[in-house]
Amino acid sequence: MRAAVSLVLLAAGLAAQTLSVLPPSSTLSGREASQQMIAEVTNGTFQEDWTRKARWISSNPAVASIDAGGSVKPAGDGEAIITAEADGIKATARVTVRDFGAPFAWSFRNNVIPVLTKAGCNQGACHGALAGKNGFKLTLRGYDPDADYDTLTRQSMARRVSLADPKSSLMLLKPTFAVPHGGGKRFKPDSLEYRIISEWIAAGAPRPRPDDPDVVSLEVFPRAAILRAGAEQQLVARARYSDGREEDVTRWVKFSSSNEGVASVDDHGLVKMNGAGEAPVTLWYSSRVQYARMTTPYDHKIAPNAYESVRRSNYIDDLVVAKLRMLNIAPSQTASDAVFIRRAFLDAAGILPTAEETERFLEDARPDKRTRLIDSLLERDEYVDYWAYKWSDLFLVSSRKLPRTEMWSFYRWIRDGVQSNKPWDVFVREVFTGTGSTREHGGLNYFVIHKDPIDLTENVTLSFLGQRLTCARCHNHPLEKWTQKQYYQMANVFSRIGIKNGAEPGESVIFAKTSGNINHPRLLRPLEPTPLDGKPQKLDSPVDRRLAFAAWLTSAENPFFARAVVNRVWANFMGRGLVHPVDDVRATNPASNEELLSALTKDFVEHKFDLKYLVRTIMNSGTYQLSSEPNATNASDDRFYSRYIVKRLPAEVILDAMSQVTGVPSHFEDYPEGMRALQLPDSMVPSQFLTSFGRPPRVTCEASERSSDPNVAQALHVINGATLNRKLSAPEGAAAEYVKLGLSERRVLDQLFLSAYSRFPTPGETKGLTSELDPYWAEKGEARKLALEDVMWAVLTSKEFLFNH
């Protein structure tokens, strides 16, 4: 009986296993080509790398041979089927070999430079440094092959490359440590690296050619894997070139892991899973980047109905739950009505609900009351104030660089756009297609703030594309695919924006010039104005270059534009962007839930860039409405949205909330009484409180300008600062009003807690506070007021008040 059961279980286990060979098809071009194969088995949830375990067979060794480690080498033109077999299961892949007998020569651009890059010779810590090393300077990661070629073959009396005796070339003697080398031994004389360089020199050291094929894309196999803790997984990288050729470049790729605690990777692309979680492993090759997502589920005991706690409202919940299931993380329970109303008011409009609004909501028995609340919030003036302020941060609205009238014009243009729910693509397009007076068209003040085309290029890409382009100003970007050439093509889009004085003092007029270019600093000539990965414009065209740029920028096909704003809006509500930091949406910084970000972006575009629709979708999701209270499985989760992420309130929201609870508005110099901090158009309005609590100065559009980190100045402000204490003690304030009305202690506490926390005090809180207040409440008058001020101070300086949860 036992034997029969064992056979049944064994058969079930074998049936559950599926084997595949990666990549499923390959084309080897030329006799020096090769392809590493991976035998990947899927067994239920998990994958395993069986490459070393499998037996490899080629159907036609005369075309392609394969060794025991899965490495395929060409032998002649034709096709062969590669088979991997292990534990009684098989899988195949097709290999095509072409041009085996064609003449072959190593390319300086596509072979020698990758060797120098992988060996570290042209890295920032070595000869790729700004000043080089010991008089020998290469361009960082080989971004300028022509300059590197001249350095290697023309400088140092040509000793670095000896055509007469290749083995005596310093390019070979130094990295093999045949002669002293400060960088140590980089490769061996019997290595492929040595052979590539020596054979290139022996062939006459041909220089890079303008028609050398370029890398157009980079693939990685497997693209994602769910592995057990301690498992290893080999990654294989394949480059595709502009001439249609594909090549296994795993040996030359620079690998790195974003989370070493979850997964580490060595120089050869072998991943080791070190702990539970998810880690993107980044691959960089020839200014192309890619990543593979490596996952190990947590070892948690999950209740059968754990995922039912997420109220399924839309696709957000489906994709979040799918991710949580994969990681074996249970979501928290749905937040209470009291928590939800406070959270929704603060996240959508930057205000607290009044005590009366909270009581009505808590008493409302309708099943759709949360949806009704969300809809009402999106129609409030405070919603407009809040988002106008947020976009003013992004657009850097400030009197720092704008006259006061123009600053107001810029702010009103933004606020009007929010109030009318102007689609985001229209909103941004108006900036880049507009001409005329900055007073009549407030959005044009963007060009007054960013007069320098270089500054404008970097701010546009960061604000509206989430791309940090600054590094590419001096060399190819070390963390992204952007090249220095692309940087100056992009900058030349903005080289013909004219600014002249208008008819009124402080007014400017924006117009398109018909001449003017920016030279590439190395090529010393202008390049065709071209958006990132966009179509070039002719240098001599008289058409306003911004028009084509605006069409490209706001296009539904633009892979960056909608994605960037969706990530910003998501971060506002969820406490952390799907890509973090929120304005660093590069390929090597992937989303924590790529499927979700892609779905949100697609939905946003399909709904014509409607920001209110996006906000409504997020707020109605069960994911947004989860409690912040952790359970045994998600206490450390801060990126997969298994619970609401607690976040400190922005400086302006804190100040307005204190004013709202105390009943005493803040005073801002030169602004009307009663104006809230979130209604201020200008970040230069003096306020030590706002500065201490992290109000951004609006100098750059980086999200990091706004700070929520605690500091001593904040503590001093809430302990004995004038801002809060004057509000508490004001004769027209809430404390004085409560005493004047003669409310009972219980009613006062209810009103205070509803106003500040959007909840009633617990029995324990009521008992403790009334026992403290009783002696003073009997005395009435000033003593009662002072005691109440102390209680209000404790409430308004508590974590529960200062944080959204």
Coordinates of N, CA, C and O in Angstrom, one line a residue, residues 133-240:
K133 N 43.9 58.0 -14.7 CA 44.8 57.4 -13.7 C 46.2 57.4 -14.3 O 46.4 56.8 -15.4
N134 N 47.2 58.0 -13.6 CA 48.6 57.9 -14.0 C 48.8 58.4 -15.5 O 49.5 57.8 -16.2
G135 N 48.1 59.4 -15.8 CA 48.2 60.0 -17.2 C 47.5 59.3 -18.3 O 47.6 59.6 -19.4
F136 N 46.7 58.2 -17.9 CA 46.0 57.4 -18.9 C 44.5 57.6 -18.6 O 44.0 57.2 -17.6
K137 N 43.8 58.2 -19.5 CA 42.3 58.5 -19.3 C 41.5 57.9 -20.5 O 41.8 58.2 -21.6
L138 N 40.5 57.2 -20.1 CA 39.5 56.6 -21.0 C 38.2 57.3 -20.7 O 37.9 57.8 -19.6
T139 N 37.3 57.3 -21.7 CA 35.9 57.9 -21.4 C 35.2 56.9 -20.6 O 35.3 55.7 -20.7
L140 N 34.3 57.4 -19.7 CA 33.6 56.6 -18.7 C 32.7 55.6 -19.4 O 31.9 55.9 -20.2
R141 N 33.0 54.3 -19.1 CA 32.3 53.2 -19.7 C 32.3 53.2 -21.2 O 31.4 52.7 -21.8
G142 N 33.3 53.8 -21.8 CA 33.5 53.8 -23.2 C 32.5 54.6 -24.0 O 32.1 54.2 -25.1
Y143 N 32.0 55.7 -23.5 CA 30.9 56.4 -24.1 C 31.4 57.1 -25.4 O 30.6 57.5 -26.3
D144 N 32.7 57.2 -25.6 CA 33.3 57.9 -26.8 C 34.4 56.9 -27.4 O 35.6 57.1 -27.1
P145 N 34.0 55.9 -28.2 CA 35.0 55.0 -28.7 C 36.1 55.6 -29.6 O 37.2 55.2 -29.5
D146 N 35.7 56.7 -30.3 CA 36.7 57.3 -31.1 C 37.8 58.0 -30.3 O 39.0 57.8 -30.6
A147 N 37.4 58.6 -29.2 CA 38.4 59.2 -28.3 C 39.3 58.2 -27.6 O 40.5 58.3 -27.5
D148 N 38.6 57.1 -27.2 CA 39.4 56.0 -26.6 C 40.3 55.3 -27.6 O 41.4 54.9 -27.2
Y149 N 39.9 55.2 -28.8 CA 40.8 54.6 -29.8 C 42.1 55.5 -30.0 O 43.2 54.9 -30.0
D150 N 41.9 56.8 -30.1 CA 43.1 57.6 -30.2 C 44.0 57.6 -29.0 O 45.2 57.6 -29.1
T151 N 43.3 57.5 -27.8 CA 44.1 57.4 -26.6 C 45.0 56.2 -26.5 O 46.1 56.2 -26.2
L152 N 44.4 55.1 -26.9 CA 45.1 53.8 -26.9 C 46.1 53.6 -28.0 O 47.1 52.9 -27.8
T153 N 45.9 54.2 -29.1 CA 46.8 53.9 -30.3 C 47.7 55.0 -30.6 O 48.7 54.8 -31.3
R154 N 47.5 56.2 -30.1 CA 48.3 57.4 -30.5 C 49.1 58.0 -29.3 O 50.2 58.5 -29.5
Q155 N 48.6 57.9 -28.1 CA 49.3 58.4 -27.0 C 50.4 57.5 -26.4 O 50.4 56.3 -26.8
S156 N 51.2 58.0 -25.5 CA 52.2 57.3 -24.8 C 53.2 56.6 -25.8 O 53.5 55.4 -25.6
M157 N 53.5 57.3 -26.9 CA 54.4 56.8 -27.9 C 53.9 55.5 -28.5 O 54.7 54.6 -28.9
A158 N 52.6 55.3 -28.5 CA 51.9 54.1 -29.1 C 52.4 52.8 -28.4 O 52.2 51.7 -29.0
R159 N 52.8 52.9 -27.2 CA 53.2 51.7 -26.5 C 52.0 50.9 -26.0 O 52.2 49.7 -25.7
R160 N 50.9 51.5 -25.9 CA 49.7 50.8 -25.4 C 49.2 49.7 -26.5 O 48.6 48.8 -26.1
V161 N 49.5 50.0 -27.7 CA 49.2 49.1 -28.8 C 50.4 49.0 -29.7 O 50.8 49.9 -30.4
S162 N 50.9 47.8 -29.8 CA 52.1 47.5 -30.7 C 51.7 46.6 -31.8 O 51.4 45.4 -31.6
L163 N 51.6 47.2 -33.0 CA 51.1 46.5 -34.2 C 52.2 45.4 -34.6 O 51.9 44.4 -35.1
A164 N 53.5 45.8 -34.4 CA 54.6 44.9 -34.7 C 54.6 43.7 -33.8 O 54.9 42.6 -34.3
D165 N 54.4 43.8 -32.6 CA 54.4 42.7 -31.6 C 53.3 42.9 -30.6 O 53.4 43.5 -29.6
P166 N 52.1 42.4 -31.0 CA 50.9 42.6 -30.2 C 51.1 42.2 -28.7 O 50.6 42.8 -27.8
K167 N 51.9 41.1 -28.4 CA 52.0 40.7 -27.1 C 52.8 41.7 -26.2 O 52.7 41.6 -25.0
S168 N 53.5 42.6 -26.8 CA 54.2 43.6 -26.0 C 53.4 44.9 -25.8 O 53.9 45.8 -25.2
S169 N 52.1 44.8 -26.2 CA 51.3 46.0 -26.0 C 50.9 46.1 -24.6 O 50.6 45.2 -23.9
L170 N 51.0 47.4 -24.1 CA 50.6 47.6 -22.7 C 49.2 47.3 -22.4 O 48.8 46.9 -21.3
M171 N 48.3 47.3 -23.4 CA 46.9 46.9 -23.3 C 46.8 45.4 -22.8 O 45.8 45.0 -22.2
L172 N 47.8 44.6 -23.1 CA 47.9 43.2 -22.7 C 48.8 43.0 -21.5 O 48.5 42.2 -20.6
L173 N 49.9 43.7 -21.5 CA 50.9 43.5 -20.4 C 50.3 43.9 -19.0 O 50.5 43.3 -18.0
K174 N 49.7 45.1 -19.0 CA 49.2 45.7 -17.7 C 48.1 44.8 -17.1 O 48.2 44.4 -16.0
P175 N 47.0 44.6 -17.8 CA 45.9 43.8 -17.2 C 46.2 42.4 -16.9 O 45.5 41.8 -16.0
T176 N 47.2 41.8 -17.5 CA 47.6 40.4 -17.1 C 48.7 40.4 -16.1 O 49.1 39.4 -15.6
F177 N 49.1 41.6 -15.7 CA 50.1 41.8 -14.6 C 51.5 41.3 -15.0 O 52.3 40.9 -14.1
A178 N 51.7 41.3 -16.3 CA 53.0 40.9 -16.8 C 54.0 42.0 -16.4 O 55.2 41.8 -16.3
V179 N 53.5 43.2 -16.3 CA 54.3 44.4 -15.8 C 53.5 45.0 -14.7 O 52.3 44.8 -14.7
P180 N 54.1 45.7 -13.8 CA 53.4 46.3 -12.7 C 52.2 47.1 -13.1 O 52.2 47.9 -14.1
H181 N 51.0 46.9 -12.4 CA 49.8 47.6 -12.8 C 49.0 47.9 -11.5 O 48.7 47.1 -10.7
G182 N 48.8 49.2 -11.3 CA 48.1 49.7 -10.1 C 46.7 49.1 -10.0 O 46.2 48.9 -8.9
G183 N 46.1 48.7 -11.1 CA 44.8 48.1 -11.0 C 44.8 46.6 -10.8 O 43.7 45.9 -10.7
G184 N 46.0 46.0 -10.7 CA 46.1 44.6 -10.4 C 45.8 43.7 -11.7 O 45.7 44.3 -12.8
K185 N 45.6 42.5 -11.5 CA 45.4 41.5 -12.6 C 43.9 41.6 -12.9 O 43.1 41.3 -12.1
R186 N 43.6 41.8 -14.2 CA 42.2 42.0 -14.7 C 41.8 40.8 -15.5 O 40.6 40.4 -15.5
F187 N 42.7 40.1 -16.2 CA 42.3 38.9 -16.9 C 43.6 38.1 -17.2 O 44.7 38.6 -17.1
K188 N 43.5 36.8 -17.6 CA 44.6 35.9 -17.8 C 45.0 35.9 -19.3 O 44.2 36.1 -20.2
P189 N 46.2 35.5 -19.6 CA 46.7 35.4 -20.9 C 45.9 34.3 -21.8 O 45.9 34.4 -23.0
D190 N 45.3 33.3 -21.1 CA 44.6 32.3 -21.9 C 43.1 32.6 -21.9 O 42.3 31.7 -22.3
S191 N 42.7 33.8 -21.6 CA 41.3 34.2 -21.5 C 40.8 34.7 -22.9 O 41.5 35.1 -23.7
L192 N 39.4 34.7 -23.0 CA 38.8 35.3 -24.2 C 39.1 36.8 -24.3 O 39.3 37.3 -25.4
E193 N 39.2 37.4 -23.1 CA 39.5 38.9 -23.1 C 40.8 39.2 -23.8 O 40.9 40.1 -24.6
Y194 N 41.8 38.4 -23.4 CA 43.1 38.5 -24.0 C 43.1 38.3 -25.5 O 43.7 39.0 -26.3
R195 N 42.4 37.2 -25.9 CA 42.4 36.8 -27.3 C 41.7 37.9 -28.1 O 42.2 38.3 -29.2
I196 N 40.6 38.5 -27.6 CA 40.0 39.6 -28.4 C 40.9 40.7 -28.6 O 41.0 41.2 -29.8
I197 N 41.6 41.2 -27.6 CA 42.4 42.4 -27.7 C 43.6 42.1 -28.6 O 44.0 42.8 -29.5
S198 N 44.3 40.9 -28.3 CA 45.5 40.5 -29.1 C 45.2 40.3 -30.6 O 45.9 40.8 -31.5
E199 N 44.0 39.7 -30.9 CA 43.7 39.5 -32.3 C 43.3 40.7 -33.0 O 43.5 40.9 -34.2
W200 N 42.6 41.6 -32.2 CA 42.3 42.9 -32.8 C 43.6 43.7 -33.1 O 43.6 44.3 -34.2
I201 N 44.5 43.7 -32.3 CA 45.8 44.4 -32.5 C 46.5 43.7 -33.7 O 47.0 44.4 -34.6
A202 N 46.5 42.4 -33.7 CA 47.2 41.7 -34.8 C 46.5 41.9 -36.2 O 47.2 41.9 -37.2
A203 N 45.3 42.3 -36.2 CA 44.5 42.6 -37.4 C 44.8 44.0 -37.8 O 44.2 44.5 -38.8
G204 N 45.7 44.7 -37.1 CA 46.0 46.1 -37.5 C 45.3 47.1 -36.7 O 45.3 48.3 -37.0
A205 N 44.6 46.7 -35.6 CA 43.9 47.6 -34.7 C 43.0 48.5 -35.4 O 43.1 49.8 -35.3
P206 N 42.0 48.0 -36.2 CA 41.1 48.9 -36.9 C 40.3 49.8 -36.0 O 39.9 49.4 -34.9
R207 N 40.2 51.0 -36.4 CA 39.4 52.0 -35.6 C 37.9 51.8 -35.8 O 37.5 51.1 -36.7
P208 N 37.1 52.3 -34.8 CA 35.7 52.3 -34.9 C 35.2 53.0 -36.2 O 35.7 54.0 -36.6
R209 N 34.2 52.4 -36.8 CA 33.7 53.0 -38.0 C 32.3 53.6 -37.8 O 31.5 53.1 -37.0
P210 N 31.9 54.6 -38.6 CA 30.6 55.2 -38.5 C 29.5 54.2 -38.7 O 28.3 54.3 -38.2
D211 N 29.7 53.1 -39.5 CA 28.7 52.2 -39.8 C 28.7 50.9 -38.9 O 28.0 49.9 -39.2
D212 N 29.5 51.0 -37.9 CA 29.4 49.9 -36.9 C 28.0 49.7 -36.4 O 27.3 50.7 -36.1
P213 N 27.5 48.5 -36.3 CA 26.1 48.3 -35.8 C 26.1 48.7 -34.3 O 27.0 48.5 -33.5
D214 N 24.9 49.3 -34.0 CA 24.7 49.7 -32.6 C 23.8 48.7 -31.9 O 23.0 48.1 -32.5
V215 N 23.9 48.7 -30.5 CA 23.0 47.8 -29.7 C 21.7 48.6 -29.7 O 21.6 49.8 -29.3
V216 N 20.6 47.9 -30.1 CA 19.3 48.6 -30.0 C 18.4 48.1 -28.9 O 17.5 48.8 -28.4
S217 N 18.7 46.9 -28.3 CA 18.0 46.4 -27.2 C 18.8 45.3 -26.5 O 19.7 44.8 -27.0
L218 N 18.3 45.1 -25.2 CA 19.0 44.1 -24.4 C 17.9 43.2 -23.8 O 16.9 43.7 -23.3
E219 N 18.1 41.9 -23.9 CA 17.1 40.9 -23.4 C 17.8 40.1 -22.2 O 19.0 40.0 -22.2
V220 N 17.0 39.6 -21.3 CA 17.5 38.8 -20.2 C 16.7 37.6 -20.1 O 15.4 37.7 -20.2
F221 N 17.3 36.5 -19.8 CA 16.6 35.2 -19.6 C 17.1 34.6 -18.3 O 18.3 34.5 -18.1
P222 N 16.2 34.2 -17.4 CA 14.8 34.4 -17.4 C 14.5 35.9 -17.0 O 15.2 36.5 -16.3
R223 N 13.4 36.4 -17.5 CA 13.0 37.8 -17.2 C 12.5 37.9 -15.8 O 12.7 39.0 -15.1
A224 N 12.0 36.8 -15.2 CA 11.5 36.8 -13.8 C 11.6 35.4 -13.3 O 11.4 34.4 -14.1
A225 N 11.8 35.2 -12.0 CA 11.9 33.9 -11.5 C 11.5 33.9 -10.0 O 11.8 34.8 -9.3
I226 N 10.7 32.9 -9.6 CA 10.3 32.7 -8.2 C 11.2 31.5 -7.7 O 11.0 30.4 -8.2
L227 N 12.0 31.8 -6.8 CA 13.0 30.8 -6.4 C 12.9 30.5 -4.9 O 12.5 31.4 -4.1
R228 N 13.4 29.4 -4.5 CA 13.5 29.1 -3.0 C 14.7 29.8 -2.4 O 15.6 30.1 -3.1
A229 N 14.6 30.0 -1.1 CA 15.7 30.7 -0.4 C 16.9 29.8 -0.6 O 16.9 28.5 -0.5
G230 N 18.1 30.4 -0.9 CA 19.3 29.6 -1.1 C 19.5 29.2 -2.5 O 20.6 28.7 -2.8
A231 N 18.5 29.2 -3.4 CA 18.7 28.8 -4.7 C 19.6 29.7 -5.5 O 19.7 30.9 -5.2
E232 N 20.1 29.1 -6.6 CA 20.9 29.9 -7.5 C 20.3 29.9 -8.9 O 19.6 28.9 -9.3
Q233 N 20.4 31.0 -9.6 CA 19.9 31.1 -11.0 C 20.8 31.9 -11.9 O 21.2 33.0 -11.6
Q234 N 21.2 31.2 -13.0 CA 22.0 31.9 -13.9 C 21.2 32.8 -14.8 O 20.1 32.4 -15.3
L235 N 21.7 34.0 -15.1 CA 21.0 34.9 -16.0 C 21.8 34.9 -17.3 O 23.1 34.8 -17.3
V236 N 21.1 35.1 -18.4 CA 21.8 35.2 -19.7 C 21.3 36.4 -20.4 O 20.1 36.7 -20.4
A237 N 22.2 37.2 -20.9 CA 21.9 38.5 -21.6 C 22.1 38.4 -23.0 O 23.2 37.8 -23.5
R238 N 21.2 38.9 -23.8 CA 21.4 38.9 -25.3 C 21.2 40.3 -25.9 O 20.1 40.9 -25.6
A239 N 22.1 40.7 -26.6 CA 22.0 42.1 -27.3 C 21.5 41.9 -28.7 O 21.8 40.9 -29.4
R240 N 20.6 42.8 -29.1 CA 20.2 42.9 -30.5 C 20.8 44.1 -31.1 O 20.8 45.2 -30.5

